[in-house]
Every structure is written in structure tokens, then in C-alpha cells.
mmCIF file of C-alpha atoms in Angstrom:
data_model
loop_
_atom_site.group_PDB
_atom_site.id
_atom_site.type_symbol
_atom_site.label_atom_id
_atom_site.label_comp_id
_atom_site.label_asym_id
_atom_site.label_seq_id
_atom_site.Cartn_x
_atom_site.Cartn_y
_atom_site.Cartn_z
ATOM 1 C CA MET A 1 -9.983 12.482 -7.057
ATOM 2 C CA LEU A 2 -10.454 8.570 -7.535
ATOM 3 C CA VAL A 3 -11.027 8.966 -11.356
ATOM 4 C CA LEU A 4 -7.917 11.153 -11.413
ATOM 5 C CA ARG A 5 -5.753 8.403 -9.440
ATOM 6 C CA LEU A 6 -7.261 5.658 -11.779
ATOM 7 C CA LEU A 7 -6.215 7.797 -14.880
ATOM 8 C CA ARG A 8 -2.831 8.306 -13.518
ATOM 9 C CA GLY A 9 -2.309 4.534 -12.637
ATOM 10 C CA PHE A 10 -3.438 3.570 -16.207
ATOM 11 C CA PHE A 11 -1.058 6.097 -17.675
ATOM 12 C CA MET A 12 1.934 4.917 -15.649
ATOM 13 C CA LYS A 13 1.165 1.247 -16.392
ATOM 14 C CA THR A 14 0.664 1.912 -20.005
ATOM 15 C CA LYS A 15 4.004 3.981 -20.007
ATOM 16 C CA SER A 16 5.753 1.247 -18.332
ATOM 17 C CA ILE A 17 4.567 -1.390 -20.792
ATOM 18 C CA ILE A 18 5.591 0.636 -23.841
ATOM 19 C CA LEU A 19 9.005 1.311 -22.274
ATOM 20 C CA THR A 20 9.397 -2.349 -21.450
ATOM 21 C CA ILE A 21 8.484 -3.382 -25.211
ATOM 22 C CA ILE A 22 10.918 -0.844 -26.774
ATOM 23 C CA LEU A 23 13.751 -1.863 -24.504
ATOM 24 C CA GLY A 24 12.971 -5.320 -25.109
ATOM 25 C CA ILE A 25 13.581 -4.865 -28.827
ATOM 26 C CA PHE A 26 17.145 -3.330 -28.140
ATOM 27 C CA TYR A 27 17.852 -5.741 -25.393
ATOM 28 C CA PRO A 28 19.406 -8.691 -27.372
ATOM 29 C CA PHE A 29 21.622 -6.225 -29.360
ATOM 30 C CA ALA A 30 23.148 -4.775 -26.003
ATOM 31 C CA PHE A 31 24.816 -8.235 -25.811
ATOM 32 C CA ILE A 32 26.756 -7.948 -29.014
ATOM 33 C CA SER A 33 29.536 -5.900 -27.384
ATOM 34 C CA ARG A 34 31.930 -7.583 -25.090
ATOM 35 C CA VAL A 35 32.221 -6.279 -21.339
ATOM 36 C CA LYS A 36 35.048 -3.719 -21.211
ATOM 37 C CA GLN A 37 37.045 -4.966 -18.031
ATOM 38 C CA ASN A 38 37.957 -1.279 -17.166
ATOM 39 C CA ARG A 39 34.708 0.506 -17.934
ATOM 40 C CA ILE A 40 32.837 2.119 -15.136
ATOM 41 C CA THR A 41 29.572 3.685 -16.030
ATOM 42 C CA PHE A 42 27.663 6.260 -13.632
ATOM 43 C CA ILE A 43 23.944 6.569 -14.220
ATOM 44 C CA SER A 44 21.882 9.222 -12.477
ATOM 45 C CA LEU A 45 18.222 10.320 -12.784
ATOM 46 C CA GLU A 46 18.328 13.006 -10.413
ATOM 47 C CA HIS A 47 21.218 15.234 -11.634
ATOM 48 C CA ASP A 48 22.013 16.204 -15.262
ATOM 49 C CA ASN A 49 25.713 16.714 -14.200
ATOM 50 C CA LEU A 50 28.172 14.986 -11.778
ATOM 51 C CA SER A 51 27.143 16.026 -8.494
ATOM 52 C CA LYS A 52 27.682 15.014 -4.916
ATOM 53 C CA ASP A 53 29.045 11.400 -4.389
ATOM 54 C CA PHE A 54 29.088 10.805 -8.085
ATOM 55 C CA LYS A 55 31.545 13.797 -8.563
ATOM 56 C CA LEU A 56 33.676 12.824 -5.518
ATOM 57 C CA ILE A 57 34.076 9.260 -6.788
ATOM 58 C CA TYR A 58 34.261 10.113 -10.695
ATOM 59 C CA ASP A 59 37.137 12.621 -9.870
ATOM 60 C CA ARG A 60 39.110 10.271 -7.470
ATOM 61 C CA LEU A 61 38.760 7.507 -10.193
ATOM 62 C CA SER A 62 39.847 9.804 -12.942
ATOM 63 C CA GLU A 63 43.049 10.386 -11.009
ATOM 64 C CA LYS A 64 43.989 6.701 -11.193
ATOM 65 C CA ASN A 65 44.105 6.900 -15.043
ATOM 66 C CA LYS A 66 43.103 3.218 -15.359
ATOM 67 C CA TYR A 67 39.496 3.200 -15.861
ATOM 68 C CA GLU A 68 37.388 4.097 -18.824
ATOM 69 C CA LEU A 69 34.615 6.260 -17.107
ATOM 70 C CA ARG A 70 31.229 6.686 -19.040
ATOM 71 C CA THR A 71 28.294 8.660 -17.854
ATOM 72 C CA VAL A 72 24.416 8.750 -18.254
ATOM 73 C CA LEU A 73 23.238 11.942 -16.449
ATOM 74 C CA PHE A 74 19.517 12.676 -16.668
ATOM 75 C CA LYS A 75 17.188 14.667 -14.794
ATOM 76 C CA PHE A 76 13.532 13.631 -15.318
ATOM 77 C CA GLU A 77 11.102 16.221 -16.487
ATOM 78 C CA SER A 78 7.350 15.312 -16.223
ATOM 79 C CA SER A 79 6.375 16.311 -19.756
ATOM 80 C CA LEU A 80 5.871 14.639 -23.143
ATOM 81 C CA TRP A 81 9.401 15.667 -24.340
ATOM 82 C CA GLY A 82 10.674 14.670 -20.762
ATOM 83 C CA ASN A 83 9.343 11.138 -21.188
ATOM 84 C CA ILE A 84 10.850 10.838 -24.788
ATOM 85 C CA LYS A 85 14.201 11.900 -23.446
ATOM 86 C CA TYR A 86 14.078 9.513 -20.815
ATOM 87 C CA GLY A 87 13.182 6.654 -23.000
ATOM 88 C CA TYR A 88 16.241 7.504 -25.044
ATOM 89 C CA ALA A 89 18.355 7.586 -21.902
ATOM 90 C CA CYS A 90 17.117 4.355 -20.974
ATOM 91 C CA ILE A 91 18.131 2.910 -24.218
ATOM 92 C CA ARG A 92 21.672 4.365 -23.962
ATOM 93 C CA GLN A 93 21.710 2.989 -20.359
ATOM 94 C CA LEU A 94 20.913 -0.585 -21.725
ATOM 95 C CA PHE A 95 24.051 -0.666 -23.921
ATOM 96 C CA LEU A 96 26.282 0.907 -21.370
ATOM 97 C CA ILE A 97 25.259 -1.483 -18.697
ATOM 98 C CA GLU A 98 25.845 -4.531 -20.729
ATOM 99 C CA SER A 99 29.339 -3.326 -21.740
ATOM 100 C CA SER A 100 30.525 -2.269 -18.308
ATOM 101 C CA ARG A 101 32.275 -4.046 -15.539
ATOM 102 C CA LEU A 102 30.866 -1.773 -13.004
ATOM 103 C CA VAL A 103 27.482 0.354 -13.134
ATOM 104 C CA ILE A 104 27.184 2.879 -10.340
ATOM 105 C CA ILE A 105 23.612 4.368 -9.838
ATOM 106 C CA ASP A 106 22.202 6.723 -7.394
ATOM 107 C CA TYR A 107 18.548 6.126 -7.778
ATOM 108 C CA ASN A 108 15.805 3.418 -8.373
ATOM 109 C CA ASN A 109 16.786 2.110 -11.903
ATOM 110 C CA PHE A 110 14.055 0.945 -14.266
ATOM 111 C CA VAL A 111 16.459 -0.648 -16.929
ATOM 112 C CA VAL A 112 18.672 -2.473 -14.387
ATOM 113 C CA SER A 113 15.421 -3.734 -12.533
ATOM 114 C CA LYS A 114 13.514 -4.968 -15.655
ATOM 115 C CA PHE A 115 16.449 -6.405 -17.821
ATOM 116 C CA PRO A 116 19.021 -8.971 -16.178
ATOM 117 C CA HIS A 117 22.735 -7.923 -16.779
ATOM 118 C CA ARG A 118 25.431 -10.247 -17.445
ATOM 119 C CA LYS A 119 27.235 -11.991 -14.599
ATOM 120 C CA ASN A 120 30.432 -10.333 -14.909
ATOM 121 C CA VAL A 121 28.756 -6.995 -14.778
ATOM 122 C CA LYS A 122 28.082 -5.522 -11.268
ATOM 123 C CA VAL A 123 25.725 -2.824 -10.273
ATOM 124 C CA LEU A 124 26.524 -0.635 -7.251
ATOM 125 C CA GLN A 125 23.752 1.431 -5.692
ATOM 126 C CA LEU A 126 25.136 4.671 -4.054
ATOM 127 C CA TRP A 127 21.733 5.893 -2.799
ATOM 128 C CA HIS A 128 21.351 9.658 -3.105
ATOM 129 C CA ALA A 129 20.731 10.103 0.592
ATOM 130 C CA THR A 130 22.642 9.428 3.907
ATOM 131 C CA GLY A 131 19.876 6.900 4.957
ATOM 132 C CA ALA A 132 16.103 7.076 5.011
ATOM 133 C CA LEU A 133 13.422 7.998 7.533
ATOM 134 C CA LYS A 134 10.647 6.979 5.209
ATOM 135 C CA LYS A 135 10.327 3.750 3.402
ATOM 136 C CA PHE A 136 11.487 3.317 -0.135
ATOM 137 C CA GLY A 137 12.360 0.782 -2.913
ATOM 138 C CA ASN A 138 10.675 -2.425 -2.504
ATOM 139 C CA ASP A 139 9.210 -1.565 0.995
ATOM 140 C CA VAL A 140 6.606 0.671 -0.874
ATOM 141 C CA GLU A 141 3.926 0.188 -3.619
ATOM 142 C CA ARG A 142 5.957 0.459 -6.910
ATOM 143 C CA ASP A 143 5.430 0.381 -10.552
ATOM 144 C CA TYR A 144 8.175 -2.185 -10.814
ATOM 145 C CA ILE A 145 10.217 -4.408 -8.521
ATOM 146 C CA VAL A 146 13.678 -3.081 -7.807
ATOM 147 C CA ASN A 147 15.999 -6.083 -8.698
ATOM 148 C CA HIS A 148 19.470 -7.076 -10.041
ATOM 149 C CA TYR A 149 21.541 -4.745 -7.849
ATOM 150 C CA ASP A 150 24.742 -6.476 -6.618
ATOM 151 C CA TYR A 151 25.882 -4.084 -3.853
ATOM 152 C CA THR A 152 24.800 -0.855 -2.084
ATOM 153 C CA ILE A 153 26.344 1.155 0.589
ATOM 154 C CA VAL A 154 24.939 2.602 3.906
ATOM 155 C CA ASN A 155 25.911 4.903 6.756
ATOM 156 C CA SER A 156 25.322 2.487 9.757
ATOM 157 C CA ASP A 157 24.584 -1.027 10.912
ATOM 158 C CA PHE A 158 20.965 -0.024 11.594
ATOM 159 C CA LEU A 159 20.298 0.748 7.924
ATOM 160 C CA LYS A 160 21.746 -2.471 6.550
ATOM 161 C CA PRO A 161 18.389 -4.665 6.711
ATOM 162 C CA ILE A 162 16.371 -1.405 5.520
ATOM 163 C CA PHE A 163 18.499 -1.210 2.342
ATOM 164 C CA ALA A 164 18.708 -4.996 1.856
ATOM 165 C CA ARG A 165 14.910 -5.024 1.705
ATOM 166 C CA ALA A 166 14.497 -1.947 -0.526
ATOM 167 C CA PHE A 167 16.927 -3.017 -3.026
ATOM 168 C CA ASN A 168 16.129 -6.911 -2.960
ATOM 169 C CA VAL A 169 19.807 -7.889 -1.973
ATOM 170 C CA ILE A 170 21.117 -9.933 0.997
ATOM 171 C CA GLU A 171 22.689 -7.985 3.907
ATOM 172 C CA ASP A 172 26.115 -9.322 3.028
ATOM 173 C CA GLN A 173 25.796 -7.239 -0.092
ATOM 174 C CA VAL A 174 25.321 -3.992 1.957
ATOM 175 C CA PHE A 175 28.447 -2.424 2.896
ATOM 176 C CA VAL A 176 28.739 0.067 5.949
ATOM 177 C CA THR A 177 31.151 2.634 4.362
ATOM 178 C CA GLY A 178 29.531 6.068 5.191
ATOM 179 C CA ILE A 179 28.589 8.391 2.510
ATOM 180 C CA PRO A 180 31.274 10.132 0.567
ATOM 181 C CA ASN A 181 29.295 13.547 0.250
ATOM 182 C CA ASN A 182 29.324 13.839 3.823
ATOM 183 C CA ASP A 183 33.088 13.828 4.422
ATOM 184 C CA LYS A 184 33.362 17.449 3.734
ATOM 185 C CA ILE A 185 30.995 18.368 6.534
ATOM 186 C CA PHE A 186 33.277 16.691 9.044
ATOM 187 C CA ASP A 187 36.018 18.947 7.885
ATOM 188 C CA GLN A 188 35.926 22.188 10.026
ATOM 189 C CA ASN A 189 38.079 24.141 7.291
ATOM 190 C CA PHE A 190 35.221 23.381 4.772
ATOM 191 C CA VAL A 191 32.564 24.531 7.080
ATOM 192 C CA ASP A 192 34.554 27.796 7.847
ATOM 193 C CA LEU A 193 35.253 28.619 4.439
ATOM 194 C CA THR A 194 31.747 28.134 3.335
ATOM 195 C CA TYR A 195 30.218 30.090 6.093
ATOM 196 C CA GLN A 196 32.422 32.995 4.999
ATOM 197 C CA ARG A 197 31.613 32.528 1.253
ATOM 198 C CA LEU A 198 27.966 32.398 1.848
ATOM 199 C CA LEU A 199 27.850 35.609 4.067
ATOM 200 C CA GLY A 200 29.776 37.257 1.393
ATOM 201 C CA LYS A 201 27.425 36.059 -1.341
ATOM 202 C CA TYR A 202 24.274 36.858 0.708
ATOM 203 C CA PRO A 203 25.150 39.761 2.954
ATOM 204 C CA LEU A 204 21.536 40.060 4.627
ATOM 205 C CA LEU A 205 22.491 36.797 6.485
ATOM 206 C CA LYS A 206 24.742 38.819 8.638
ATOM 207 C CA GLY A 207 23.689 39.195 12.243
ATOM 208 C CA LYS A 208 20.494 37.061 11.770
ATOM 209 C CA LYS A 209 19.338 33.742 13.323
ATOM 210 C CA ILE A 210 19.231 31.600 10.210
ATOM 211 C CA ILE A 211 16.547 29.011 9.675
ATOM 212 C CA THR A 212 16.854 26.763 6.780
ATOM 213 C CA TYR A 213 13.542 25.022 5.552
ATOM 214 C CA ALA A 214 14.323 21.984 3.390
ATOM 215 C CA PRO A 215 11.596 19.512 2.875
ATOM 216 C CA THR A 216 11.301 16.359 0.876
ATOM 217 C CA PHE A 217 9.213 16.307 -2.412
ATOM 218 C CA ARG A 218 5.602 15.009 -2.592
ATOM 219 C CA GLY A 219 4.539 12.995 -5.648
ATOM 220 C CA ARG A 220 6.338 10.505 -7.798
ATOM 221 C CA ILE A 221 8.999 10.381 -10.560
ATOM 222 C CA SER A 222 6.615 8.500 -12.890
ATOM 223 C CA THR A 223 3.736 11.257 -12.633
ATOM 224 C CA HIS A 224 4.922 14.709 -11.131
ATOM 225 C CA PHE A 225 6.444 16.151 -8.175
ATOM 226 C CA LYS A 226 4.739 18.589 -5.773
ATOM 227 C CA GLU A 227 6.123 21.162 -3.479
ATOM 228 C CA ALA A 228 5.516 20.639 0.234
ATOM 229 C CA LEU A 229 2.724 23.048 1.374
ATOM 230 C CA ILE A 230 3.686 25.726 4.074
ATOM 231 C CA ASP A 231 3.069 29.299 4.739
ATOM 232 C CA LEU A 232 6.568 30.453 5.173
ATOM 233 C CA GLU A 233 5.493 34.262 5.011
ATOM 234 C CA LYS A 234 3.297 33.793 7.933
ATOM 235 C CA VAL A 235 6.123 31.953 9.860
ATOM 236 C CA HIS A 236 8.613 34.794 9.149
ATOM 237 C CA GLN A 237 6.300 37.558 10.157
ATOM 238 C CA ALA A 238 5.452 35.739 13.364
ATOM 239 C CA ILE A 239 9.201 35.314 14.559
ATOM 240 C CA GLY A 240 10.175 38.595 13.430
ATOM 241 C CA ASN A 241 13.244 40.268 11.670
ATOM 242 C CA ASP A 242 15.819 38.835 14.065
ATOM 243 C CA TYR A 243 15.479 35.752 11.866
ATOM 244 C CA ILE A 244 15.928 35.042 8.165
ATOM 245 C CA VAL A 245 14.289 32.037 6.393
ATOM 246 C CA ILE A 246 16.245 30.248 3.605
ATOM 247 C CA TYR A 247 14.020 28.025 1.499
ATOM 248 C CA LYS A 248 15.986 24.999 -0.174
ATOM 249 C CA SER A 249 13.486 23.095 -2.114
ATOM 250 C CA HIS A 250 14.099 19.410 -3.314
ATOM 251 C CA PRO A 251 16.313 19.209 -6.392
ATOM 252 C CA LEU A 252 13.313 17.440 -8.071
ATOM 253 C CA ILE A 253 11.088 20.450 -7.792
ATOM 254 C CA GLN A 254 11.284 22.547 -10.764
ATOM 255 C CA HIS A 255 9.428 25.629 -9.866
ATOM 256 C CA SER A 256 8.584 27.122 -6.309
ATOM 257 C CA ASN A 257 6.061 29.460 -5.071
ATOM 258 C CA TYR A 258 8.680 31.069 -3.079
ATOM 259 C CA GLU A 259 11.071 31.940 -5.880
ATOM 260 C CA LYS A 260 10.402 35.663 -5.625
ATOM 261 C CA ASN A 261 8.903 36.015 -2.082
ATOM 262 C CA GLU A 262 10.485 38.971 -0.088
ATOM 263 C CA HIS A 263 9.959 37.097 3.186
ATOM 264 C CA VAL A 264 12.143 34.208 2.262
ATOM 265 C CA LEU A 265 15.515 33.650 0.681
ATOM 266 C CA TYR A 266 14.986 31.104 -1.807
ATOM 267 C CA ILE A 267 18.315 29.278 -2.640
ATOM 268 C CA GLN A 268 18.554 26.559 -5.253
ATOM 269 C CA ASP A 269 21.975 26.763 -6.742
ATOM 270 C CA GLU A 270 23.813 25.594 -3.358
ATOM 271 C CA LEU A 271 24.031 22.130 -1.961
ATOM 272 C CA ILE A 272 22.142 21.556 1.169
ATOM 273 C CA SER A 273 25.487 20.692 2.831
ATOM 274 C CA SER A 274 26.777 24.072 2.106
ATOM 275 C CA LEU A 275 23.588 25.830 3.562
ATOM 276 C CA PHE A 276 24.048 23.780 6.708
ATOM 277 C CA CYS A 277 27.291 25.725 7.206
ATOM 278 C CA VAL A 278 25.219 28.992 7.967
ATOM 279 C CA THR A 279 22.222 27.383 9.379
ATOM 280 C CA ASP A 280 21.247 27.807 13.133
ATOM 281 C CA ILE A 281 17.959 25.678 12.928
ATOM 282 C CA LEU A 282 16.997 23.234 10.155
ATOM 283 C CA VAL A 283 13.324 22.713 9.534
ATOM 284 C CA THR A 284 12.480 19.794 7.450
ATOM 285 C CA ASP A 285 9.908 16.819 7.424
ATOM 286 C CA TYR A 286 10.809 13.181 6.396
ATOM 287 C CA SER A 287 13.908 13.880 4.424
ATOM 288 C CA ALA A 288 17.177 11.971 5.118
ATOM 289 C CA ILE A 289 19.035 15.395 5.435
ATOM 290 C CA ALA A 290 18.063 15.111 9.057
ATOM 291 C CA ILE A 291 20.756 12.603 9.280
ATOM 292 C CA ASP A 292 23.293 14.638 7.711
ATOM 293 C CA TRP A 293 22.404 17.672 9.884
ATOM 294 C CA MET A 294 23.275 15.635 12.960
ATOM 295 C CA VAL A 295 26.962 16.269 12.420
ATOM 296 C CA PHE A 296 26.470 19.880 13.368
ATOM 297 C CA ASN A 297 24.689 18.898 16.747
ATOM 298 C CA LYS A 298 22.226 21.991 16.309
ATOM 299 C CA PRO A 299 18.376 22.235 16.864
ATOM 300 C CA ILE A 300 16.202 20.590 14.145
ATOM 301 C CA ILE A 301 12.409 20.905 14.022
ATOM 302 C CA ALA A 302 9.912 18.699 11.857
ATOM 303 C CA TYR A 303 7.080 20.464 9.936
ATOM 304 C CA SER A 304 4.839 17.515 9.068
ATOM 305 C CA PRO A 305 1.311 18.553 8.525
ATOM 306 C CA ASP A 306 0.603 15.411 6.538
ATOM 307 C CA LEU A 307 2.208 13.042 9.136
ATOM 308 C CA MET A 308 -0.906 10.977 9.560
ATOM 309 C CA THR A 309 -1.038 10.258 5.776
ATOM 310 C CA TYR A 310 2.634 9.666 5.387
ATOM 311 C CA SER A 311 2.747 7.044 8.340
ATOM 312 C CA HIS A 312 0.459 4.892 6.370
ATOM 313 C CA LYS A 313 1.984 5.656 2.890
ATOM 314 C CA PRO A 314 4.889 5.266 2.501
ATOM 315 C CA GLY A 315 5.436 4.682 6.204
ATOM 316 C CA PHE A 316 8.716 5.134 8.187
ATOM 317 C CA THR A 317 11.731 3.172 8.931
ATOM 318 C CA ILE A 318 11.892 4.716 12.605
ATOM 319 C CA ASP A 319 9.231 5.460 15.201
ATOM 320 C CA TYR A 320 9.057 8.877 13.729
ATOM 321 C CA GLU A 321 7.325 10.882 16.573
ATOM 322 C CA ASN A 322 9.365 9.434 19.325
ATOM 323 C CA GLU A 323 12.850 9.106 17.489
ATOM 324 C CA PHE A 324 12.872 12.302 15.332
ATOM 325 C CA PRO A 325 15.737 14.293 16.914
ATOM 326 C CA GLY A 326 13.697 17.256 17.421
ATOM 327 C CA GLN A 327 10.270 18.672 17.956
ATOM 328 C CA VAL A 328 7.500 17.334 15.530
ATOM 329 C CA THR A 329 5.177 19.982 14.437
ATOM 330 C CA LYS A 330 1.897 19.582 12.475
ATOM 331 C CA ASN A 331 1.023 23.167 11.658
ATOM 332 C CA GLU A 332 2.539 26.791 11.141
ATOM 333 C CA ASP A 333 1.517 27.895 14.800
ATOM 334 C CA GLU A 334 3.227 24.761 16.416
ATOM 335 C CA LEU A 335 6.225 25.384 14.089
ATOM 336 C CA ILE A 336 6.459 29.033 15.329
ATOM 337 C CA LYS A 337 6.366 28.235 18.825
ATOM 338 C CA ALA A 338 9.043 25.641 18.420
ATOM 339 C CA ILE A 339 11.317 28.115 16.879
ATOM 340 C CA VAL A 340 10.926 30.472 19.408
ATOM 341 C CA ALA A 341 11.492 27.845 22.118
ATOM 342 C CA VAL A 342 14.710 26.620 20.613
ATOM 343 C CA ASN A 343 16.704 28.832 23.066
ATOM 344 C CA ASP A 344 15.207 26.873 25.925
ATOM 345 C CA GLU A 345 16.568 23.572 24.752
ATOM 346 C CA THR A 346 17.195 20.998 27.442
ATOM 347 C CA GLU A 347 19.864 18.190 28.041
ATOM 348 C CA SER A 348 17.252 15.648 26.938
ATOM 349 C CA ASP A 349 16.930 17.545 23.517
ATOM 350 C CA ASP A 350 20.633 17.074 23.206
ATOM 351 C CA LEU A 351 20.581 13.619 24.312
ATOM 352 C CA LYS A 352 17.761 12.751 21.666
ATOM 353 C CA ARG A 353 20.010 14.095 19.035
ATOM 354 C CA GLN A 354 22.833 12.120 20.219
ATOM 355 C CA LEU A 355 21.006 8.661 20.347
ATOM 356 C CA PHE A 356 19.499 9.365 16.698
ATOM 357 C CA THR A 357 23.281 10.165 15.550
ATOM 358 C CA ASP A 358 24.638 6.995 17.103
ATOM 359 C CA LYS A 359 21.924 5.038 15.319
ATOM 360 C CA MET A 360 22.440 6.421 11.950
ATOM 361 C CA TYR A 361 26.284 6.786 12.006
ATOM 362 C CA LYS A 362 29.233 4.090 12.288
ATOM 363 C CA PHE A 363 31.972 6.556 11.060
ATOM 364 C CA ARG A 364 32.640 10.032 11.800
ATOM 365 C CA ASP A 365 36.097 10.251 10.406
ATOM 366 C CA GLY A 366 35.603 11.999 7.204
ATOM 367 C CA LYS A 367 36.961 9.080 5.162
ATOM 368 C CA SER A 368 33.921 7.629 3.615
ATOM 369 C CA THR A 369 35.252 8.249 0.109
ATOM 370 C CA ASP A 370 38.263 6.194 0.658
ATOM 371 C CA ARG A 371 36.125 3.232 1.900
ATOM 372 C CA VAL A 372 33.925 3.474 -1.129
ATOM 373 C CA LEU A 373 36.948 3.586 -3.429
ATOM 374 C CA ASP A 374 38.327 0.583 -1.878
ATOM 375 C CA LEU A 375 34.790 -1.174 -2.339
ATOM 376 C CA ILE A 376 35.208 -0.336 -6.037
ATOM 377 C CA GLU A 377 38.585 -1.458 -6.450
ATOM 378 C CA SER A 378 37.773 -4.719 -5.093
ATOM 379 C CA ILE A 379 34.776 -5.155 -7.335
ATOM 380 C CA MET A 380 36.748 -4.294 -10.349
ATOM 381 C CA ALA A 381 39.636 -6.802 -9.330
ATOM 382 C CA GLY A 382 37.169 -9.490 -8.630
#
């Protein structure tokens, strides 16, 4: 195991050095073109299409018909060909970053961090999650220091210092706007229509108590991603046929052990925000979707068998065992008991969810997209 870690570490460092050298060759040429004052470039390393916050913001900016909108949309694959494509995407980023008035990213960005951009180019981080339960960015051991970001948005004042540390910015550069993609789940019409659509698409959901299991990934983008380990078949058999288990794996997981399991409804082509609309109980672990789920004020359970390891690396932004807004379970038997006991929830369970929600949300008006657009307009006009 130690030898394997050392080899992975050597590979990661070597890959980073090679990529830095290649980009360093192209870097001076990126300054030949002038900054286009109306150009906004969207860069994603998690989606190969416009999705979630990016799509909402891109579409609204398109309606204004005053900006030149460019994209580098790339989903990393841990393979030789995937690394080659990633290198090419990084070169494209380099040239677009230095010629754009505003660059909007949704993930830690190697090119931005390694190569300083012009002063009149600004970088806005629209982090791909509503917040963070686990440490990230510069708060954890990294292959490179996250650097050269100009602004980021968060969902509450509690998150401002956390995001400031993670992205190496001062708190004045962190704006509490709320998260655009969450606007829809404050809209009861969206919730009702999505509920009916999914019941029509998956008739077996009708009349069932619906549990959605949606964990975060294990592993790293620079090596490979692993699926969280759980015996969902055992869980389903124990709780019985009154329940149905939906499994929504993290977008970075390419293949799942549950894709063809008769005891689990594996759904990958729906956003988690849509699945929330039919869910009665959410089971997750250290994922920030626990924050999104609070909008629905329904039961949540943590399945965290690797809690001890995770508490040390990467660590948490909250007192996880005491502040998580539901029961924390560490094996399948505990999870099964927690699911069955949901009907016996007390006022203290509801209060725990409310305290967590108050900590993680400043706005609950469904107008976060408008606030982010106002921020972008002010940056472009600056």
C-alpha cells in the first residue's frame, strides 16, 4: 500500500511538472491577444456541457445580448487519453483566460492557480456545491496551491471564512449571494411538476417510501475516483418492499456496481435537485447536498463508515457528529435501524435541522441567480 501511494505521488508530481512546462511554453503567447472587454469565459472540469449554475447564468447572460460568451467544458477521465485531452483543455484555457474580461470557474483550476492573469482579467469562482461539510481547496493537502482567484460566492456568512481560506482570497472578495441552482427548489411549482414527471418516468416509485442514497466520491481528480462502499442490497432486503432505494452516484463516478442491481433504482441522468422532489429520506455522507436538502425539511441520515479516517483527512468544516442534521450511522445495521426509526422523529430532530439550515442559508427567496448576475454586471462594468 505504501509503495502504491509513493508511486501515485510520483506520478502526480511528474504529471504536474510536465503540464506546467508545456503551459509555460504557451504562456507568453497568451498575452499577444488583447483582453476583449465583453468576453466572459466559462470553464468547467466536472461537466462536459452547460449544467446547473453555469447553464442558468449563461442563459441569462445570453438574453442580454451584450457579451461574447465562450466555454471550456471538460469532464476529466482518469486514463492516458483523458490526460492528453486535459492537457489540450488547459492550453485552451490559458488563451481564453488572458483574453477574457471575466472567467467563471466551478472547480479548483490548475491553469488559473499556476499562471497569474492580467490585472484587468477577473476570475469568479462559482463553486459546484452549496457549501462544504468537508475541508477543501487550500485547507487540505494539494498538488498545487489554489491561487489568483478574484471573487467567489457563498450561501451564508458562516461559509465566508471557509471559502476565503480555501481559495486564498480575503473575506471582502467572498459574496453571500446564495446559489443559483437552488432557486428552483424554493419554487413549489417546480417541485410539484418534477414529482409528477418522475413518477411518470419511474412508475415503480408510486406508493413507496423513497430513500435516495447520494454519497460524495472517494479519491482525487489527479489519480482516480472511487465509489463509496455500501451493501444497498442488504439495506433494501432488511427494510422491505414498502421502500424503494434510489442510488444517485456522484457525477465524477463513471461506473457503478449498482447499475444493474434489481434491488436498487440506479439513476444517473437526473440532477440530485430533481430527485429531491420525490425523496422521503436522504442518505448521504460528507456531501454538501445535505445543505440543499434542508430546503425540504425532511429526514436525513449520514452513512459514514469511514468517519474516523475522513475526520483526519480531509477533515470537516463543522463538528460533524454533533451538527450533522440527522443521525450519523457507521455501518449498514445502524443505517437500517435509523431508516426504520424515521417515523419516530422528535421535535429535537426538527430543531437540529433548523439550526443547521440557519447556519448554512442567508437567503431563502429563490433569487440567488439575480444576485449573482448583479455581481457579474458590477465586475464587467468595473
